[in-house]
Amino acid sequence: MNSMWAAVLTGDERAATAVVRAALDDGTDPESLLLDVIARVQSRVGEEWAANRITVAQEHAATAINERAIAVVAEHGASRTEPSRGRVLVACVDGEWHGLPARLVTEVLRLRGWHVDYLGAHVPTPHLIAHIHRTGPDVVALSSSIPTRLPTAHATITACQAAGTPVLVGGAAFGPDGRYARLLGADAWAPDARAAADRLERHPLLRPQPDHQPIDDLPHLADQEYTMVARSRPQLVRTVFTGLEDKYPAMRGYDEAQRERTAEDLAHIVEFLGVALYTGDEALFSRFLLWTAGILEARGVPARSLPPALDVLGRELKDFPRATDILHQATMRLTTAPVAVGGAR
């Protein structure tokens, strides 16, 4: 793993793929190479970015190299396996651009003998459903890394099930224990590619009932707080940005790049608040705020800039009891919990 990490860190694709080919030629198990080397290197890339030790450009370059390394594993003779099981459709939720985890699932399933259709990142739900009708998969494996895609994931899960196909979900968006997978009515959840393959081998997923509706899973959505916050997000971001200049005077000295980054951070805050309202889980928003605090500290921005933003946002949403409570609980955790850099969203 050390030689692979060194090649990826320096952006040396040729060296990275040479490491992978040599390992395969020496008899290393392809699945182990995918999950115990390439996947771990990619995880470390994310940790280094969060700690501000590599740039966004370096993170993108490293991810591209790891994707090429996966392709080398898939193309090697040691990975040739004839399909002997059913058909799985693997895709990322619409709006989810992190395709590498789904690609890992795809290659592990192929190694285990499944026929896999890999649709890649950012798959619009109508196109996914059309593909289901054309190919008739036994299972849809749906990947999402960012919790803000959970409302879309919920709609996609329901649409797949309405088409008569069970859904296995995975990725950081669904929580480390799969809590949001259960909440959103998925038929199964797996924490990683190996667990996903094991789960499908143990028991086939049953065909779902076609009359299921998203509101059946989340009756609290009837209060419309999620809908109102989601629809007013641009206006809320502008209002909080303006109010924050008075609450946090240091902002007045920000250059244009810093102001743009602050607006992006505020947009993420409002978006995660919306997802917390959608799922009814205050802890989701608090975890995001603690993660954001760590990122800000790593970049030299004091985490104390966050509570004033939450205060301004809370005043704008004073007539929304669930949103107000979520903001209050998050502020309490933010002001009492230690800040850790590199934690999960």
XYZ file of C-alpha atoms in Angstrom:
345
model
C 0.000 0.000 0.000
C 2.882 2.402 0.733
C 4.194 2.297 -2.836
C 0.686 2.825 -4.184
C 0.133 5.777 -1.858
C 3.435 7.371 -2.882
C 2.539 7.081 -6.570
C -0.960 8.478 -6.079
C 0.247 11.336 -3.879
C 2.776 12.471 -6.485
C 0.274 12.120 -9.325
C 2.281 9.370 -11.037
C -0.345 7.303 -12.850
C 2.221 5.147 -14.620
C 3.854 4.159 -11.331
C 0.496 3.502 -9.659
C -0.758 1.235 -12.417
C 2.615 -0.545 -12.503
C 2.234 -1.324 -8.798
C -1.216 -2.795 -9.446
C -0.088 -4.886 -12.432
C 2.917 -6.232 -10.544
C 0.747 -7.228 -7.594
C -1.688 -9.058 -9.865
C 1.134 -10.781 -11.739
C 2.503 -11.946 -8.377
C -0.818 -13.570 -7.501
C -2.438 -10.965 -5.286
C -6.181 -11.563 -5.034
C -7.949 -8.952 -7.237
C -10.703 -8.307 -4.689
C -8.154 -7.735 -1.941
C -6.221 -5.373 -4.197
C -9.384 -3.386 -4.921
C -10.601 -3.096 -1.337
C -7.534 -3.377 0.861
C -5.216 -1.241 -1.259
C -6.981 1.020 -3.774
C -10.030 1.769 -1.601
C -7.838 2.478 1.436
C -5.605 4.787 -0.578
C -8.691 6.668 -1.757
C -9.932 6.973 1.827
C -6.578 8.438 2.820
C -6.823 10.926 -0.049
C -10.058 12.232 1.472
C -8.481 12.490 4.908
C -5.513 14.437 3.555
C -7.817 16.854 1.749
C -9.921 17.400 4.882
C -6.783 18.149 6.877
C -5.719 20.700 4.200
C -2.557 18.768 3.405
C -3.440 18.363 -0.276
C -5.360 20.657 -2.615
C -8.652 20.029 -4.374
C -6.705 19.615 -7.626
C -4.460 16.985 -6.031
C -7.509 15.188 -4.657
C -9.089 15.083 -8.109
C -5.853 13.861 -9.710
C -5.470 11.153 -7.077
C -9.056 9.994 -7.594
C -8.516 9.791 -11.352
C -5.406 7.649 -10.803
C -7.286 5.326 -8.475
C -10.057 4.977 -11.064
C -7.424 4.000 -13.633
C -5.975 1.509 -11.150
C -9.405 -0.098 -10.779
C -9.607 -0.399 -14.565
C -6.232 -2.170 -14.597
C -7.552 -4.709 -12.091
C -10.719 -5.213 -14.143
C -8.775 -5.759 -17.359
C -6.205 -8.194 -15.920
C -6.476 -11.884 -16.696
C -6.662 -12.736 -13.007
C -10.017 -10.919 -12.840
C -11.753 -12.780 -15.662
C -14.858 -14.424 -14.276
C -17.771 -15.733 -16.295
C -21.175 -14.510 -15.006
C -22.861 -17.314 -13.090
C -25.271 -15.373 -10.885
C -28.055 -12.858 -11.506
C -28.003 -9.313 -12.866
C -27.257 -6.207 -10.795
C -27.634 -2.616 -11.910
C -25.118 -0.337 -10.150
C -25.545 3.440 -10.239
C -25.034 6.624 -8.281
C -27.951 8.769 -7.176
C -28.790 11.736 -9.380
C -26.482 14.580 -8.321
C -23.888 12.220 -6.812
C -20.568 12.713 -8.611
C -18.417 10.422 -6.444
C -18.486 7.360 -8.673
C -15.467 5.460 -7.348
C -17.307 3.593 -4.538
C -19.919 2.376 -7.020
C -17.157 1.282 -9.404
C -15.576 -0.751 -6.609
C -18.919 -2.457 -5.946
C -19.230 -3.186 -9.655
C -15.854 -4.874 -9.970
C -16.248 -6.898 -6.767
C -19.638 -8.177 -7.924
C -18.169 -9.117 -11.308
C -15.375 -11.004 -9.563
C -18.052 -12.864 -7.599
C -19.809 -13.918 -10.814
C -22.609 -11.370 -11.162
C -23.651 -9.812 -14.465
C -23.333 -6.086 -13.722
C -24.601 -3.019 -15.574
C -22.580 -0.058 -14.285
C -24.210 3.283 -15.102
C -21.690 5.485 -13.275
C -22.090 8.763 -11.430
C -25.030 11.195 -11.456
C -27.724 9.007 -13.015
C -31.094 10.793 -13.433
C -33.864 8.661 -11.970
C -35.998 8.504 -15.157
C -33.027 7.072 -17.091
C -32.354 4.585 -14.302
C -35.956 3.382 -14.373
C -35.904 3.132 -18.172
C -32.825 0.915 -17.912
C -34.588 -1.277 -15.347
C -37.477 -1.806 -17.768
C -35.077 -2.663 -20.610
C -32.815 -5.091 -18.731
C -34.866 -6.461 -15.798
C -32.142 -6.621 -13.119
C -32.576 -8.710 -9.997
C -31.283 -5.865 -7.821
C -30.423 -2.175 -8.083
C -27.320 -1.210 -6.082
C -27.527 2.513 -5.397
C -24.577 4.568 -4.143
C -24.466 7.994 -2.495
C -21.706 9.632 -0.494
C -23.258 12.956 0.510
C -26.301 13.180 2.817
C -27.725 16.107 0.849
C -28.656 13.569 -1.845
C -30.885 11.602 0.561
C -34.187 13.143 -0.610
C -33.283 12.238 -4.187
C -32.145 8.793 -3.060
C -35.502 8.287 -1.360
C -37.393 9.115 -4.537
C -35.113 6.819 -6.547
C -35.518 3.921 -4.113
C -39.293 4.281 -4.288
C -39.272 4.481 -8.092
C -37.123 1.344 -8.418
C -39.405 -0.529 -6.053
C -42.450 0.660 -7.982
C -40.814 -0.925 -11.036
C -40.675 -4.191 -9.093
C -36.945 -4.183 -8.337
C -35.440 -4.362 -4.829
C -32.773 -1.833 -3.861
C -29.496 -2.333 -2.012
C -27.932 0.974 -0.939
C -24.500 1.948 0.297
C -22.210 4.904 0.780
C -21.517 7.440 3.504
C -24.788 9.283 2.832
C -26.780 6.497 4.466
C -24.925 6.739 7.783
C -22.229 4.487 9.248
C -24.871 2.077 10.555
C -27.250 2.333 7.614
C -29.869 4.241 9.626
C -30.997 6.331 6.664
C -31.232 3.281 4.432
C -33.811 1.825 6.801
C -35.529 5.177 7.213
C -35.940 5.607 3.467
C -37.287 2.111 2.919
C -34.349 0.476 1.109
C -34.524 -3.305 0.923
C -30.942 -3.756 2.141
C -27.841 -1.781 3.110
C -24.133 -2.558 3.038
C -21.253 -0.507 4.502
C -18.793 -1.376 1.716
C -18.327 -3.337 -1.496
C -17.314 -6.588 0.186
C -20.326 -6.481 2.497
C -22.608 -5.710 -0.459
C -21.385 -8.775 -2.350
C -21.680 -10.935 0.761
C -25.227 -9.704 1.391
C -26.380 -10.560 -2.129
C -24.785 -13.994 -1.888
C -26.475 -14.857 1.410
C -30.095 -14.161 0.534
C -31.829 -12.923 -2.627
C -33.737 -9.692 -2.140
C -37.478 -10.142 -2.476
C -39.503 -8.231 -5.033
C -40.993 -5.177 -3.276
C -44.604 -4.128 -2.935
C -45.355 -1.612 -5.719
C -47.800 0.576 -3.756
C -45.218 2.074 -1.385
C -45.075 5.901 -1.179
C -42.253 8.110 0.221
C -44.609 9.814 2.686
C -45.214 6.387 4.249
C -41.621 6.450 5.528
C -41.514 10.078 6.695
C -44.891 11.283 7.999
C -43.256 14.335 9.617
C -42.861 15.838 6.136
C -46.525 16.780 6.333
C -45.517 19.937 8.248
C -43.918 21.307 5.033
C -40.843 22.652 6.865
C -38.475 20.746 4.583
C -40.271 21.963 1.464
C -40.236 25.603 2.585
C -36.544 25.579 3.544
C -35.534 23.795 0.341
C -37.465 26.234 -1.836
C -36.153 29.338 -0.071
C -32.503 28.244 0.126
C -31.043 30.984 -2.163
C -32.909 33.710 -0.262
C -31.867 32.271 3.112
C -28.211 32.176 2.048
C -28.309 35.826 0.957
C -30.004 36.927 4.173
C -27.612 35.019 6.424
C -24.607 36.285 4.481
C -25.711 39.899 4.981
C -26.565 39.368 8.646
C -23.283 37.592 9.316
C -21.301 40.668 8.351
C -22.840 42.432 11.368
C -22.562 39.440 13.719
C -18.995 38.538 12.655
C -17.190 41.801 11.745
C -14.033 39.990 10.589
C -15.964 39.121 7.430
C -15.808 42.721 6.286
C -12.107 42.259 5.617
C -12.572 39.168 3.442
C -11.336 39.292 -0.137
C -13.564 38.187 -3.009
C -12.409 34.557 -2.900
C -13.077 34.348 0.840
C -16.530 35.851 0.399
C -17.379 33.323 -2.314
C -16.174 30.475 -0.088
C -18.292 31.800 2.780
C -21.374 31.903 0.546
C -20.681 28.289 -0.477
C -20.366 27.248 3.174
C -23.659 28.945 4.030
C -25.361 27.210 1.113
C -24.144 23.851 2.439
C -25.391 24.720 5.932
C -28.892 25.493 4.666
C -28.860 22.399 2.458
C -27.872 20.120 5.352
C -30.518 21.741 7.538
C -33.034 20.800 4.860
C -31.859 17.175 4.879
C -32.082 17.075 8.679
C -35.673 18.273 8.356
C -36.324 15.664 5.662
C -34.977 12.768 7.722
C -36.185 14.148 11.060
C -32.673 13.607 12.456
C -31.115 16.535 14.337
C -27.856 14.606 14.723
C -27.266 14.642 10.963
C -27.027 18.432 10.986
C -24.892 18.530 14.128
C -22.404 16.042 12.668
C -22.122 18.149 9.542
C -21.502 21.304 11.594
C -18.756 19.615 13.609
C -17.171 18.340 10.400
C -17.396 21.829 8.877
C -15.797 23.325 11.985
C -12.850 20.971 11.575
C -12.471 21.871 7.911
C -12.580 25.595 8.701
C -9.987 25.263 11.450
C -7.695 23.319 9.109
C -7.938 26.201 6.652
C -7.227 28.880 9.227
C -10.852 30.053 9.662
C -12.024 30.084 13.308
C -14.914 27.718 13.981
C -16.436 30.454 16.164
C -17.726 32.003 12.934
C -20.384 29.276 12.740
C -22.653 30.037 15.752
C -23.366 33.616 14.559
C -24.447 32.207 11.189
C -26.752 29.720 12.904
C -28.185 32.528 15.022
C -29.057 34.620 11.962
C -30.542 31.586 10.237
C -32.563 30.752 13.341
C -34.108 34.229 13.381
C -35.183 33.790 9.758
C -36.796 30.445 10.591
C -38.355 31.406 13.914
C -41.771 30.188 12.770
C -40.425 26.696 11.987
C -40.305 24.743 15.269
C -38.403 21.710 13.992
C -35.811 23.844 12.194
C -35.404 26.081 15.247
C -34.823 23.072 17.489
C -32.283 21.549 15.084
C -30.331 24.820 14.949
C -30.417 25.173 18.736
C -29.181 21.624 19.318
C -26.413 22.042 16.742
C -25.242 25.298 18.322
C -25.081 23.614 21.716
C -22.978 20.761 20.347
C -20.773 23.113 18.368
C -19.931 25.212 21.420
C -19.268 22.258 23.737
C -17.774 19.478 21.598
C -14.092 19.341 20.607
C -13.404 20.035 16.942
C -11.912 17.090 15.032
C -10.425 17.508 11.564
C -11.263 14.946 8.909
C -14.360 13.350 10.404
C -17.226 12.048 8.339
C -20.075 14.242 7.205
